[in-house]
Coordinates of C-alpha atoms in Angstrom, one line a residue:
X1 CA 64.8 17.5 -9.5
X2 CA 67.6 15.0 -10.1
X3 CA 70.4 14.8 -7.7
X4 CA 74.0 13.8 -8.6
X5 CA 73.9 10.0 -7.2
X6 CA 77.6 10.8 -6.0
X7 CA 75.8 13.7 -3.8
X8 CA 73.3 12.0 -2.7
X9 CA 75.3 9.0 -0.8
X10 CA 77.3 11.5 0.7
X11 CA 74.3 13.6 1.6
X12 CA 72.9 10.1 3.5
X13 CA 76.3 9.6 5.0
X14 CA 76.4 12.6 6.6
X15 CA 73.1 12.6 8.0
X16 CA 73.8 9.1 9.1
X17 CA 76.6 9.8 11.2
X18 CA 74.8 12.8 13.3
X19 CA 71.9 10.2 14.1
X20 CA 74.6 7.5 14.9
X21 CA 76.1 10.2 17.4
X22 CA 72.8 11.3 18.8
X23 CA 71.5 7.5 19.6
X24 CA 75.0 7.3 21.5
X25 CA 74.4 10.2 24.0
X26 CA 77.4 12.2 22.1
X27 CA 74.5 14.9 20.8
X28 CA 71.9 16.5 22.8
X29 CA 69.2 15.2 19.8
X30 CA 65.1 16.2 19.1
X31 CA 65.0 13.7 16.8
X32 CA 67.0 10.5 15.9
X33 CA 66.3 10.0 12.2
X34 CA 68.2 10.3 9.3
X35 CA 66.9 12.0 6.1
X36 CA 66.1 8.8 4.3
X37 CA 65.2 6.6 7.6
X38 CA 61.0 6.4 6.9
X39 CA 61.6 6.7 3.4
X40 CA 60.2 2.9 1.8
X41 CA 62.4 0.9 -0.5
X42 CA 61.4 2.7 -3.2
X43 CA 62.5 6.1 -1.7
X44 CA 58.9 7.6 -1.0
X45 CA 56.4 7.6 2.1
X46 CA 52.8 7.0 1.4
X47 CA 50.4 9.6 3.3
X48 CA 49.6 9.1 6.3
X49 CA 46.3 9.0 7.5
X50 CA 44.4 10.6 10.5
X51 CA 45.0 8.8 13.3
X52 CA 43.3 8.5 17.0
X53 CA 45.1 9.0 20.0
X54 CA 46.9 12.0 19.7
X55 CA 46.3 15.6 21.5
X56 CA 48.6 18.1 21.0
X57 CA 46.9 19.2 17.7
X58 CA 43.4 19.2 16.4
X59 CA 42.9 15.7 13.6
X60 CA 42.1 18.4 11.0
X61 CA 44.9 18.5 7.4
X62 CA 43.3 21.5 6.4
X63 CA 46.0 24.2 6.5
X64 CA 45.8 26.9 9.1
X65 CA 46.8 30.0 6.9
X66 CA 46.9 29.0 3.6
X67 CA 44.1 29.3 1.1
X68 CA 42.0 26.2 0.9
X69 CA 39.0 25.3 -1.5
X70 CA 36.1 24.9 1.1
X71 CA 35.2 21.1 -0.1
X72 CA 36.0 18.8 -3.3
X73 CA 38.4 19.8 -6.0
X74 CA 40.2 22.8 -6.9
X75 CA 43.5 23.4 -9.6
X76 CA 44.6 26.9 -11.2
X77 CA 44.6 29.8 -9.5
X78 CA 43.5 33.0 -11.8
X79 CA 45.1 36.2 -11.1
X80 CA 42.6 38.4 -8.9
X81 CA 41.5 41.8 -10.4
X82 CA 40.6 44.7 -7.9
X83 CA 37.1 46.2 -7.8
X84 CA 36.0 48.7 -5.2
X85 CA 38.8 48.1 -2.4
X86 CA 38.8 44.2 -2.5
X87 CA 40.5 41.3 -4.6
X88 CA 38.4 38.8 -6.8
X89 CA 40.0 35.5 -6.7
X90 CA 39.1 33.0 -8.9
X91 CA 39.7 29.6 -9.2
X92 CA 39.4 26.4 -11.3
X93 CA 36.3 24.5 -9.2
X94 CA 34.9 20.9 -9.6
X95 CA 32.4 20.2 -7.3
X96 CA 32.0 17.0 -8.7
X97 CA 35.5 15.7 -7.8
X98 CA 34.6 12.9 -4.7
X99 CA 31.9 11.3 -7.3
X100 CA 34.5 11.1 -10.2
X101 CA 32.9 13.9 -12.3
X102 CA 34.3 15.9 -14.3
X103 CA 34.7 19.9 -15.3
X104 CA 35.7 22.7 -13.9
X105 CA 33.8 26.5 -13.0
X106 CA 35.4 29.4 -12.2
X107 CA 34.8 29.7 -8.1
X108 CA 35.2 33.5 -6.3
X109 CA 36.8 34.0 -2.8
X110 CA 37.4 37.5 -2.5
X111 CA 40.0 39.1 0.0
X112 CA 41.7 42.7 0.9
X113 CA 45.0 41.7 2.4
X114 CA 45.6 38.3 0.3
X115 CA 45.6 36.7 3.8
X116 CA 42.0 36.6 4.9
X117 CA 39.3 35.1 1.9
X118 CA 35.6 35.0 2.1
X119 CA 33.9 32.5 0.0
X120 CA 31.3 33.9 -2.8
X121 CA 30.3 30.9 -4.8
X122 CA 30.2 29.8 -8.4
X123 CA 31.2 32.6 -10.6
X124 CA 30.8 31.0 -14.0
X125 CA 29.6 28.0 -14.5
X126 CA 30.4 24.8 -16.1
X127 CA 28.1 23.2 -18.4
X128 CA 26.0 25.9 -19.3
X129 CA 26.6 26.6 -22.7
X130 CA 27.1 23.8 -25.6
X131 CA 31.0 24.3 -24.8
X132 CA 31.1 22.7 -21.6
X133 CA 33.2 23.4 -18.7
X134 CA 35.8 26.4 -18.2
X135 CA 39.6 26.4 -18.0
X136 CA 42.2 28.7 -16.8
X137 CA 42.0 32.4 -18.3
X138 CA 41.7 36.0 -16.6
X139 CA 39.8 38.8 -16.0
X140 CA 40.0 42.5 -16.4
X141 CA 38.1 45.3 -15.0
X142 CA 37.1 47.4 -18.2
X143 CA 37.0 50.6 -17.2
X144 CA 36.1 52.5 -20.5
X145 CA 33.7 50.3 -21.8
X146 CA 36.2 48.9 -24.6
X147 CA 33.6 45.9 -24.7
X148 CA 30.3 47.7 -24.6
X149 CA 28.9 46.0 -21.5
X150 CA 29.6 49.3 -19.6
X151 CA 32.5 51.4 -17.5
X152 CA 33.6 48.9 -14.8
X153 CA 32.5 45.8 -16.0
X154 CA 34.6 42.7 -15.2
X155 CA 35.6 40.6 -18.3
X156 CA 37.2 37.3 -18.5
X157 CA 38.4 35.3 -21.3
X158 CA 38.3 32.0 -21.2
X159 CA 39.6 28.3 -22.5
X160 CA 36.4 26.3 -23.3
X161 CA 36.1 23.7 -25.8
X162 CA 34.6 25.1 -28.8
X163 CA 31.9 22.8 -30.3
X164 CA 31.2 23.9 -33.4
X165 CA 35.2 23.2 -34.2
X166 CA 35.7 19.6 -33.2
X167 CA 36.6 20.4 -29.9
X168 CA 39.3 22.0 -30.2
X169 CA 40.4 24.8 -27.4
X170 CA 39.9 27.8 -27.7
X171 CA 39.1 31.5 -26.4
X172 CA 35.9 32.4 -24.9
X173 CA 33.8 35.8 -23.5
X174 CA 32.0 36.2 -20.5
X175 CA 31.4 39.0 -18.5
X176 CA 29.8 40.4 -15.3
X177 CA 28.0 43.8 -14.5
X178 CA 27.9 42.6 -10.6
X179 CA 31.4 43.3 -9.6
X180 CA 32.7 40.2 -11.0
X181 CA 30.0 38.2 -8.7
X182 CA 28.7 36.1 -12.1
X183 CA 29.1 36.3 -15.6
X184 CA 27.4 35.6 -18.7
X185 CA 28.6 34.0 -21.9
X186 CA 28.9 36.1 -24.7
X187 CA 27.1 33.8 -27.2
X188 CA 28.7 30.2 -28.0
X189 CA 30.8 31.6 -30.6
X190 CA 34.8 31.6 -29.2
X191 CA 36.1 35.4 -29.4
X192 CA 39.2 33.9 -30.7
X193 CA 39.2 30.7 -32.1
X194 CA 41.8 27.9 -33.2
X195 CA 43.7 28.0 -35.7
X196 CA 44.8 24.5 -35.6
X197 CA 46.5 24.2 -32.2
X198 CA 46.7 21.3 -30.2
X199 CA 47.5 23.5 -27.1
X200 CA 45.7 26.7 -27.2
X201 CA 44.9 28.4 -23.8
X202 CA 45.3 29.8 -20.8
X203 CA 44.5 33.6 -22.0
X204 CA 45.9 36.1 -19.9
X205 CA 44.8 39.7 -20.9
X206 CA 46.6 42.8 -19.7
X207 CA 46.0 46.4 -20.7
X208 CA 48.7 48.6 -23.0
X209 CA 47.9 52.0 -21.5
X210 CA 50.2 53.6 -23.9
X211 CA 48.5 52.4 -27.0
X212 CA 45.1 52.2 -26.1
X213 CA 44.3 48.7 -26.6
X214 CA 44.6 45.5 -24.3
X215 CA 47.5 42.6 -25.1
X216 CA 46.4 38.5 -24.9
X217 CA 49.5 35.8 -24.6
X218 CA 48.4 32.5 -24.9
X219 CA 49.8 29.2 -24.1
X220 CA 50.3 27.3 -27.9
X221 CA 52.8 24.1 -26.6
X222 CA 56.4 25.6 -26.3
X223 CA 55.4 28.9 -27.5
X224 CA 53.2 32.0 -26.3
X225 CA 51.5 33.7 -28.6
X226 CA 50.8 37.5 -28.7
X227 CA 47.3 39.3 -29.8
X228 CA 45.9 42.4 -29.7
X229 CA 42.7 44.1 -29.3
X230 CA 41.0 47.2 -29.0
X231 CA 37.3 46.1 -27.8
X232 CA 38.1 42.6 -26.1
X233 CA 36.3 40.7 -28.9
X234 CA 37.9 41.0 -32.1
X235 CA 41.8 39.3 -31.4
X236 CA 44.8 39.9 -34.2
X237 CA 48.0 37.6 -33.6
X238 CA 51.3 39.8 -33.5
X239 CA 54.3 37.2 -32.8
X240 CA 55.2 34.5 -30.7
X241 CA 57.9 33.6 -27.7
X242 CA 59.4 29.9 -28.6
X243 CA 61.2 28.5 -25.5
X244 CA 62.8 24.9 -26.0
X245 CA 64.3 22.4 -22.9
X246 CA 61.4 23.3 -20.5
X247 CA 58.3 21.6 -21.5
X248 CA 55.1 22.5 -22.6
X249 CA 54.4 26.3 -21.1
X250 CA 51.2 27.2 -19.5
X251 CA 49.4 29.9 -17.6
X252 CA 51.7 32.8 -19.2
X253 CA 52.2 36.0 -17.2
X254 CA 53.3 39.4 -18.5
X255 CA 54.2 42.7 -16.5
X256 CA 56.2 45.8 -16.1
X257 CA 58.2 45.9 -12.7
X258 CA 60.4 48.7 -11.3
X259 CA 63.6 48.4 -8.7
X260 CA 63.7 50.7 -5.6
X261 CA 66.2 52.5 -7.5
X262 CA 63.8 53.2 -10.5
X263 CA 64.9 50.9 -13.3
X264 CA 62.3 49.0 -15.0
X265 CA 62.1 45.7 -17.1
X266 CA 59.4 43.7 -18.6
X267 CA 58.7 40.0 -17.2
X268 CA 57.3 37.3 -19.5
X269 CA 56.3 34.6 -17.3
X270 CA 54.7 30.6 -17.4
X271 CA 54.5 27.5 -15.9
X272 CA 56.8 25.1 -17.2
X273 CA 57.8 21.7 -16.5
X274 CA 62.1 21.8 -16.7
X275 CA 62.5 18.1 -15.0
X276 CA 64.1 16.5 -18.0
X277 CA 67.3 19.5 -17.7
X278 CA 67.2 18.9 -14.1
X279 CA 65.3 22.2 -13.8
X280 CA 62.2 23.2 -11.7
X281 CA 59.0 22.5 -12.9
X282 CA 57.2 25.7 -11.7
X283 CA 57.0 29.3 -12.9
X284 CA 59.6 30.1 -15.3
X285 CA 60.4 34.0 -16.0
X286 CA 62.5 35.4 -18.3
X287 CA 63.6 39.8 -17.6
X288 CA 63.4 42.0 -21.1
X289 CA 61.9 44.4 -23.7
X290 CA 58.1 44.7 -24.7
X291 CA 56.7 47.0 -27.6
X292 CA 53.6 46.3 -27.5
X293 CA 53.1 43.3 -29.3
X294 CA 56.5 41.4 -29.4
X295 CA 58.2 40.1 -26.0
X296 CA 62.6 40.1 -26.7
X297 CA 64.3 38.6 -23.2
X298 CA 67.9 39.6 -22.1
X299 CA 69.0 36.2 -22.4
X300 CA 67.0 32.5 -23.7
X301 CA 67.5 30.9 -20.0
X302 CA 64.8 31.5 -17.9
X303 CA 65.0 31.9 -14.3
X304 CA 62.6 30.1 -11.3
X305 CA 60.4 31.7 -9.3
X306 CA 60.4 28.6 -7.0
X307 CA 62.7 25.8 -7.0
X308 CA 60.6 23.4 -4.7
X309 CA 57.6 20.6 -6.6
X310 CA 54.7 22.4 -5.5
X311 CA 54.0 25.4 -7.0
X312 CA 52.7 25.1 -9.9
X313 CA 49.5 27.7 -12.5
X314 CA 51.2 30.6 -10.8
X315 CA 49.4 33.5 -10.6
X316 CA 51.1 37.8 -10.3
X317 CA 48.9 40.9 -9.7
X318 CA 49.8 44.1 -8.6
X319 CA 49.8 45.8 -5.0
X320 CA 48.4 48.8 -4.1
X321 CA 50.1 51.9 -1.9
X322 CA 47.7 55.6 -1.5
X323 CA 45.1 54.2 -4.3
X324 CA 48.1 54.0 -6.5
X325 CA 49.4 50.6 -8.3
X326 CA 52.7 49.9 -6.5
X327 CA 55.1 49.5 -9.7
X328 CA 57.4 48.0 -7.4
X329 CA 55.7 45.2 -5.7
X330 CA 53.7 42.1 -7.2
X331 CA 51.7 39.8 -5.2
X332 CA 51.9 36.0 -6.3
X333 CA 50.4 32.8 -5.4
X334 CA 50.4 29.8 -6.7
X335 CA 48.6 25.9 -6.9
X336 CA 50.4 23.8 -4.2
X337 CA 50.7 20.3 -6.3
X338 CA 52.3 18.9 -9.1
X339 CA 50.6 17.0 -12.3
X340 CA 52.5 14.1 -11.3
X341 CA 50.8 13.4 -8.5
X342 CA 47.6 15.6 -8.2
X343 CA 45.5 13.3 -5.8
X344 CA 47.4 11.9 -3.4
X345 CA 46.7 13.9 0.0
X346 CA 44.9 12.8 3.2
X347 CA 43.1 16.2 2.6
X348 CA 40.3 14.0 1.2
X349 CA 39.4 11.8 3.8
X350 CA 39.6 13.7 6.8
X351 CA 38.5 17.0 5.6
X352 CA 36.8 16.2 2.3
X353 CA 38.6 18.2 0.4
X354 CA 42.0 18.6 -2.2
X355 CA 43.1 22.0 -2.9
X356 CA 45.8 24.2 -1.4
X357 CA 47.3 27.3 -2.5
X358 CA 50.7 28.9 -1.5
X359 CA 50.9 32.1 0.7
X360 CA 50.3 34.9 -1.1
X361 CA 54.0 36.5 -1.5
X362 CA 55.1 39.9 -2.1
X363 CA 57.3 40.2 -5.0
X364 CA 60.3 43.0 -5.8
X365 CA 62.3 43.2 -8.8
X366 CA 66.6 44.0 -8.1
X367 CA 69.7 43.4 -9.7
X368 CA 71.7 40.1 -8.6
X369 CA 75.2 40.2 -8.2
X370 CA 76.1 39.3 -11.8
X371 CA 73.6 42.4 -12.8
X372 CA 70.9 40.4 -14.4
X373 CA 67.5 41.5 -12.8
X374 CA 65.9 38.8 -10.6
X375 CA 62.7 38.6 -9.0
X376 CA 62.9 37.9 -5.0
X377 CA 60.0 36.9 -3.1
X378 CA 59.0 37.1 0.9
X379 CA 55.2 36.2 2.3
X380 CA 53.0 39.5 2.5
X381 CA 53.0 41.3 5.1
X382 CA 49.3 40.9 6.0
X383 CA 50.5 37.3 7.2
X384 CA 51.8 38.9 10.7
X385 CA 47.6 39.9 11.3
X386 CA 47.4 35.7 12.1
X387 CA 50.4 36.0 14.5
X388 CA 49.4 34.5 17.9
X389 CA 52.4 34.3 19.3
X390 CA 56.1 35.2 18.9
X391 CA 59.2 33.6 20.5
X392 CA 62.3 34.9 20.5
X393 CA 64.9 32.3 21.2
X394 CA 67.8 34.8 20.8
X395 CA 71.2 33.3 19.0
X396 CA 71.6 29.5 19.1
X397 CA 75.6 28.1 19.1
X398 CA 74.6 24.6 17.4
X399 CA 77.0 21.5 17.0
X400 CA 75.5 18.1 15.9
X401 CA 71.3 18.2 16.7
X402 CA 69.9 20.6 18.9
X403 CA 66.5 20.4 19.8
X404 CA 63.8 23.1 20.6
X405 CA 61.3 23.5 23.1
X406 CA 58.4 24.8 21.2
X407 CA 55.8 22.4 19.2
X408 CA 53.4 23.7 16.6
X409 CA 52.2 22.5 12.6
X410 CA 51.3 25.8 12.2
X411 CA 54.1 28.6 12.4
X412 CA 57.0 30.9 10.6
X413 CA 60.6 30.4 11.7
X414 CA 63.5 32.3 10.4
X415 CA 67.1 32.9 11.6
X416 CA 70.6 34.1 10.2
X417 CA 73.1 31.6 10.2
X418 CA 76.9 31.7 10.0
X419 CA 80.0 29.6 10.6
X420 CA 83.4 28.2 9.5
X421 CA 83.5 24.9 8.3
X422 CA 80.5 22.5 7.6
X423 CA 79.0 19.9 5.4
X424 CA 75.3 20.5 6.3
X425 CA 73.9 23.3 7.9
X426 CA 69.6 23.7 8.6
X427 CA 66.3 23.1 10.7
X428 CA 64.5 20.0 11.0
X429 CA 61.0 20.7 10.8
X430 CA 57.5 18.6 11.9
X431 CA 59.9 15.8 13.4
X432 CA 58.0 12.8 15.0
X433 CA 58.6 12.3 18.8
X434 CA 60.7 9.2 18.1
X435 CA 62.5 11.5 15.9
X436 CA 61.8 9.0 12.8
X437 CA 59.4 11.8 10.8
X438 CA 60.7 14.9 9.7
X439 CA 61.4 17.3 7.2
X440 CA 65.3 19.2 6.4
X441 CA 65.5 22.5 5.2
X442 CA 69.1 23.3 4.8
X443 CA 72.4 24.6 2.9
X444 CA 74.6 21.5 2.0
X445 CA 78.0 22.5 -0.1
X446 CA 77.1 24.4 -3.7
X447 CA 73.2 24.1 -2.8
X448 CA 70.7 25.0 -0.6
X449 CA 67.4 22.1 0.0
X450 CA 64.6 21.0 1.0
X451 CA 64.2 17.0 2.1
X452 CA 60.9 15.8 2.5
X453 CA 61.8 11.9 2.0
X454 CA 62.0 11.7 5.9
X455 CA 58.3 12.8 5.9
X456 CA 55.1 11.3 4.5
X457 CA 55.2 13.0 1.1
X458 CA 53.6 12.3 -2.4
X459 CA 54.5 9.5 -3.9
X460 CA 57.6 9.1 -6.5
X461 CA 61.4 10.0 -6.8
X462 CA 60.6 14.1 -5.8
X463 CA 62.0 14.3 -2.6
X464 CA 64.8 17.2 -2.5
X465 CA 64.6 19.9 -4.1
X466 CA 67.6 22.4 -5.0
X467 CA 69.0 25.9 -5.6
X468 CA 72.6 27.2 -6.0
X469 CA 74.5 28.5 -2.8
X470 CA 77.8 29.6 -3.4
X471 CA 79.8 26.7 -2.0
X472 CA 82.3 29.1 -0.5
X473 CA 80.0 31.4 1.2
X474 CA 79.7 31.1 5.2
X475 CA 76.5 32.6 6.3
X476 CA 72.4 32.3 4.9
X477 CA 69.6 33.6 6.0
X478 CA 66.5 31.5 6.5
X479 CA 63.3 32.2 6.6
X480 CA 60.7 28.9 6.8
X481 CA 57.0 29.1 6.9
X482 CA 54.9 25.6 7.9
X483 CA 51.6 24.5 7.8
X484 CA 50.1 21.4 8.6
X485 CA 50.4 20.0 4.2
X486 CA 53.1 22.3 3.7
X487 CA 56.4 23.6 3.6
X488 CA 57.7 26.9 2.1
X489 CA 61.7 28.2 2.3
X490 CA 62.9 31.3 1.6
X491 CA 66.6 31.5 1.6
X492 CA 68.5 35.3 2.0
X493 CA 66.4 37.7 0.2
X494 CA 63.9 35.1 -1.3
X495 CA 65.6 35.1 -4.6
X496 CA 65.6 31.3 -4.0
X497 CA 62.3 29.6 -2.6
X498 CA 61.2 26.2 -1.7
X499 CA 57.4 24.9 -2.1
X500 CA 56.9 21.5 -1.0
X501 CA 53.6 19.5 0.0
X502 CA 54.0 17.3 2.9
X503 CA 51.6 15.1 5.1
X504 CA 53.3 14.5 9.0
X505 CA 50.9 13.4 11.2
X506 CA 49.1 15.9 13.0
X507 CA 51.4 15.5 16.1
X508 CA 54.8 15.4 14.4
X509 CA 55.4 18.9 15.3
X510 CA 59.1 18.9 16.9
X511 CA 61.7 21.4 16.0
X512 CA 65.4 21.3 16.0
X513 CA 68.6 22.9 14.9
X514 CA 71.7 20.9 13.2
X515 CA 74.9 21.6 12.1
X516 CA 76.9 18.3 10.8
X517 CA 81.0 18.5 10.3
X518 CA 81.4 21.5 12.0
X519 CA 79.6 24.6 14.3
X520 CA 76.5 26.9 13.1
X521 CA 75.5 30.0 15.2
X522 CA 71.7 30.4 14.8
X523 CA 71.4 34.1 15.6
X524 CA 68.1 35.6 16.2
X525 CA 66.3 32.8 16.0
X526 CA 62.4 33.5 16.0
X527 CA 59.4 31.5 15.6
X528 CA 56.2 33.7 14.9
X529 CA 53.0 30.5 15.4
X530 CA 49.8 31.4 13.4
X531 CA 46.6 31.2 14.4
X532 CA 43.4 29.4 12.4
X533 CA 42.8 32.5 9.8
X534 CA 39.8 32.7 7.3
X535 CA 41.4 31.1 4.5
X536 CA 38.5 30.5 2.1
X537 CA 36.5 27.4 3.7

């Protein structure tokens, strides 16, 4: 995202003048570095690659509690469907990806808490059938047989190209009688074919209890389309949602949600690319009315479900509570990269592998204080089964740098944060020991950030991300989780969150506490360090 150049000297001048006083003795300082200090002439850091020599953690990039694709390649995440008391994740898969092939299956990790993932192999195929590899898409468990392949079978429609049609995208069948394990194509035929689309994809197929018949929206450039269908085969188009400003949409997302209070809204949802309006380019949503084949919003601006660069093909699917779907509560995950940068990661070379996803994250529905509904996001609460420690480091007065004794890549820290007068208020995360490497997570003025140009990062002008903060407000809450690629902020009540990629070395893993141009009380500051959890490899 863009950043006002005006804001952006002052934002270096700032952070200049608290490493100034820190190499002068004035500060008690972790780290010495301003933001932009590793940062190469053209404002980005290469990667770093594994090095020898250091101890403190293991030479491994591959993230301790995220989900990671076992080896080679892996993009969009499909939203997992629930079959006998477990999720089915799927995946976009190439296992060609080190040898420069091409194509994409549908891989299957499966998972009850969204936390902990066992790996089950290639769920479809690509290359199989004379319409080559599969794209993004979803699956449904059809519980009355609406397709004929029996009660309980596990559908999924599909973007292949088709043949037959010059290539040209469009909807496929397959289906499973295993529990989802594998599928089988239904023919070579597409169940919904192209009408003369260059974008036409990404099906996402949810059932309409109330009418009896299952809903698809499809990704068509800067509109989703709507189609309906009683048996899963046989598609009829009912309107579209146009959206101009934000790109071309993808991976679209529909859903009924209810406040604790009871009120419910529809939630049309996509990924989107909003960089041009110096807007996110992650999951747009937009709160309103469905009828069954027609989606009106409240209002033609979307909002962001993330405001960082990474997190990206996201993914919603409802939460459980006594058997019951929870109409309250959404999990969501998403892809942790960005288009504009999709192989750059030492992931590669020391682990053999490129693929991360975010932590899963429990997702409510409330009013914001203008009364428009928002959707607020906080990790699940399975992630506390990989806690191996806790430290509790009590309330924190802070002025200038203050560093921390505790060292980790691998951990959750969150604290409340309050005070007078300040220009920039945060936690400097994964700093090197000459204090050089780090990343800033922060509220500065009208805006709360993320700063990963300190950091070896992916390469090009995305280094700070933003959200609004109201500039006369005094007090945030922060709430940071880290992994050894990754960054994730989720400021107050997560109605604002942060994704980022990032590469420290393996032994940048300082902590400290800043407040620049004034005083910060850190109060109840706690640090929660994960263990290595079962995260798919």
């Amino acid at each position: 995202m863009a950043e006002p150049p005006a804001r952006r000297i002052s934002r270096r001048r700032v952070l200049r003048s608290a490493v100034q006083a820190a190499a002068a003795g004035a500060v008690s300082s972790a780290c010495t570095g301003g933001a932009h200090d590793a940062a190469g002439a053209d404002g980005t850091t290469a990667p770093v690659e594994p090095t020898a020599g250091s101890t403190s953690q293991p030479q491994s990039y591959r993230a301790a509690y995220h989900f990671t694709v076992p080896r080679e390649w892996m993009n969009d995440p499909q939203r997992p469907v629930y079959v006998d008391g477990e999720y089915l994740y799927y995946y976009l898969f190439n296992a060609d990806y080190s040898r420069q092939g091409n194509g994409t299956a549908w891989r299957l990790a499966t998972t009850r808490d969204g936390v902990t993932f066992q790996d089950q192999g290639i769920a479809i195929p690509k290359f199989t059938t004379p319409n080559g590899d599969v794209w993004s898409g979803s699956a449904v468990v059809d519980a009355q047989n609406t397709a004929g392949f029996g009660k309980g079978a596990v559908v999924a429609l599909v973007t292949q190209r088709d043949r037959a049609n010059g290539d040209a995208q469009a909807q496929f069948l397959w289906y499973s009688t295993d529990r989802g394990r594998r599928f089988a194509p239904l023919g070579d035929r597409p169940v919904l074919p192209n009408p003369g689309s260059n974008d036409f994809r990404d099906p996402k197929v949810v059932r309409d209890d109330e009418r009896g018949r299952w809903v698809l929206l499809l990704a068509e450039g800067r509109k989703i389309g709507f189609y309906v269908s009683q048996d899963l085969r046989s598609w009829r188009y009912t309107s579209g949602f146009t959206t101009d400003g934000i790109g071309i949409l993808e991976c679209p997302d529909l859903f009924l949600m209810q406040t604790d209070t009871g009120e419910a809204t529809w939630v049309l949802g996509a990924s989107a690319n909003g960089k041009a309006a110096g807007l996110p380019n992650t999951y747009a949503y937009w709160t309103g009315a469905f009828d069954g084949g027609s989606f009106r919003p409240d209002t033609a601006e979307p909002q962001w479900l993330d405001h960082g660069f990474d997190w990206y093909a996201g993914v919603t699917w409802e939460t459980y509570r006594d058997g019951r779907i929870d109409p309250t509560t959404r999990y969501a995950l998403a892809w942790m990269n960005n288009w504009d940068y999709p192989h750059t990661t030492p992931t590669l070379k020391a682990d053999g592998f490129n693929g991360t996803d975010s932590v899963v994250r429990q997702v409510t529905l409330r009013r914001g204080q203008t009364g428009r509904y928002v959707l607020c996001s906080r990790p699940a609460d399975a992630l506390g089964s990989l806690v191996a420690s806790t430290t509790e480091l009590g309330d924190i007065q802070v002025a200038g740098d203050r560093g921390l004794s505790f060292d980790s890549a691998a951990y959750e820290i969150q604290a409340d944060v309050t005070w007078d007068r300040l220009d920039n208020v945060g936690m400097r995360l994964r700093t090197s020991r000459d204090g050089r490497r780090h990343v800033d997570v922060g509220v500065f003025g009208d805006h709360a950030y993320v700063n990963r140009s300190a950091a070896p990062h992916p390469p090009g002008p995305w280094t700070e991300s933003h959200s609004p903060f109201p500039p006369g407000r005094r007090q945030v809450r922060m709430r940071v989780l880290v992994d050894r690629t990754s960054i994730e902020a989720f400021f107050d009540d997560g109605q604002y969150t942060h994704s980022h990629l990032v590469f420290p070395q393996p032994d940048d893993t300082g902590i400290s506490l800043f407040a620049q141009g004034g005083n910060a009380l850190f109060s109840g500051v706690r640090i929660r360090e994960f263990t290595q959890g079962n995260t798919g490899s």
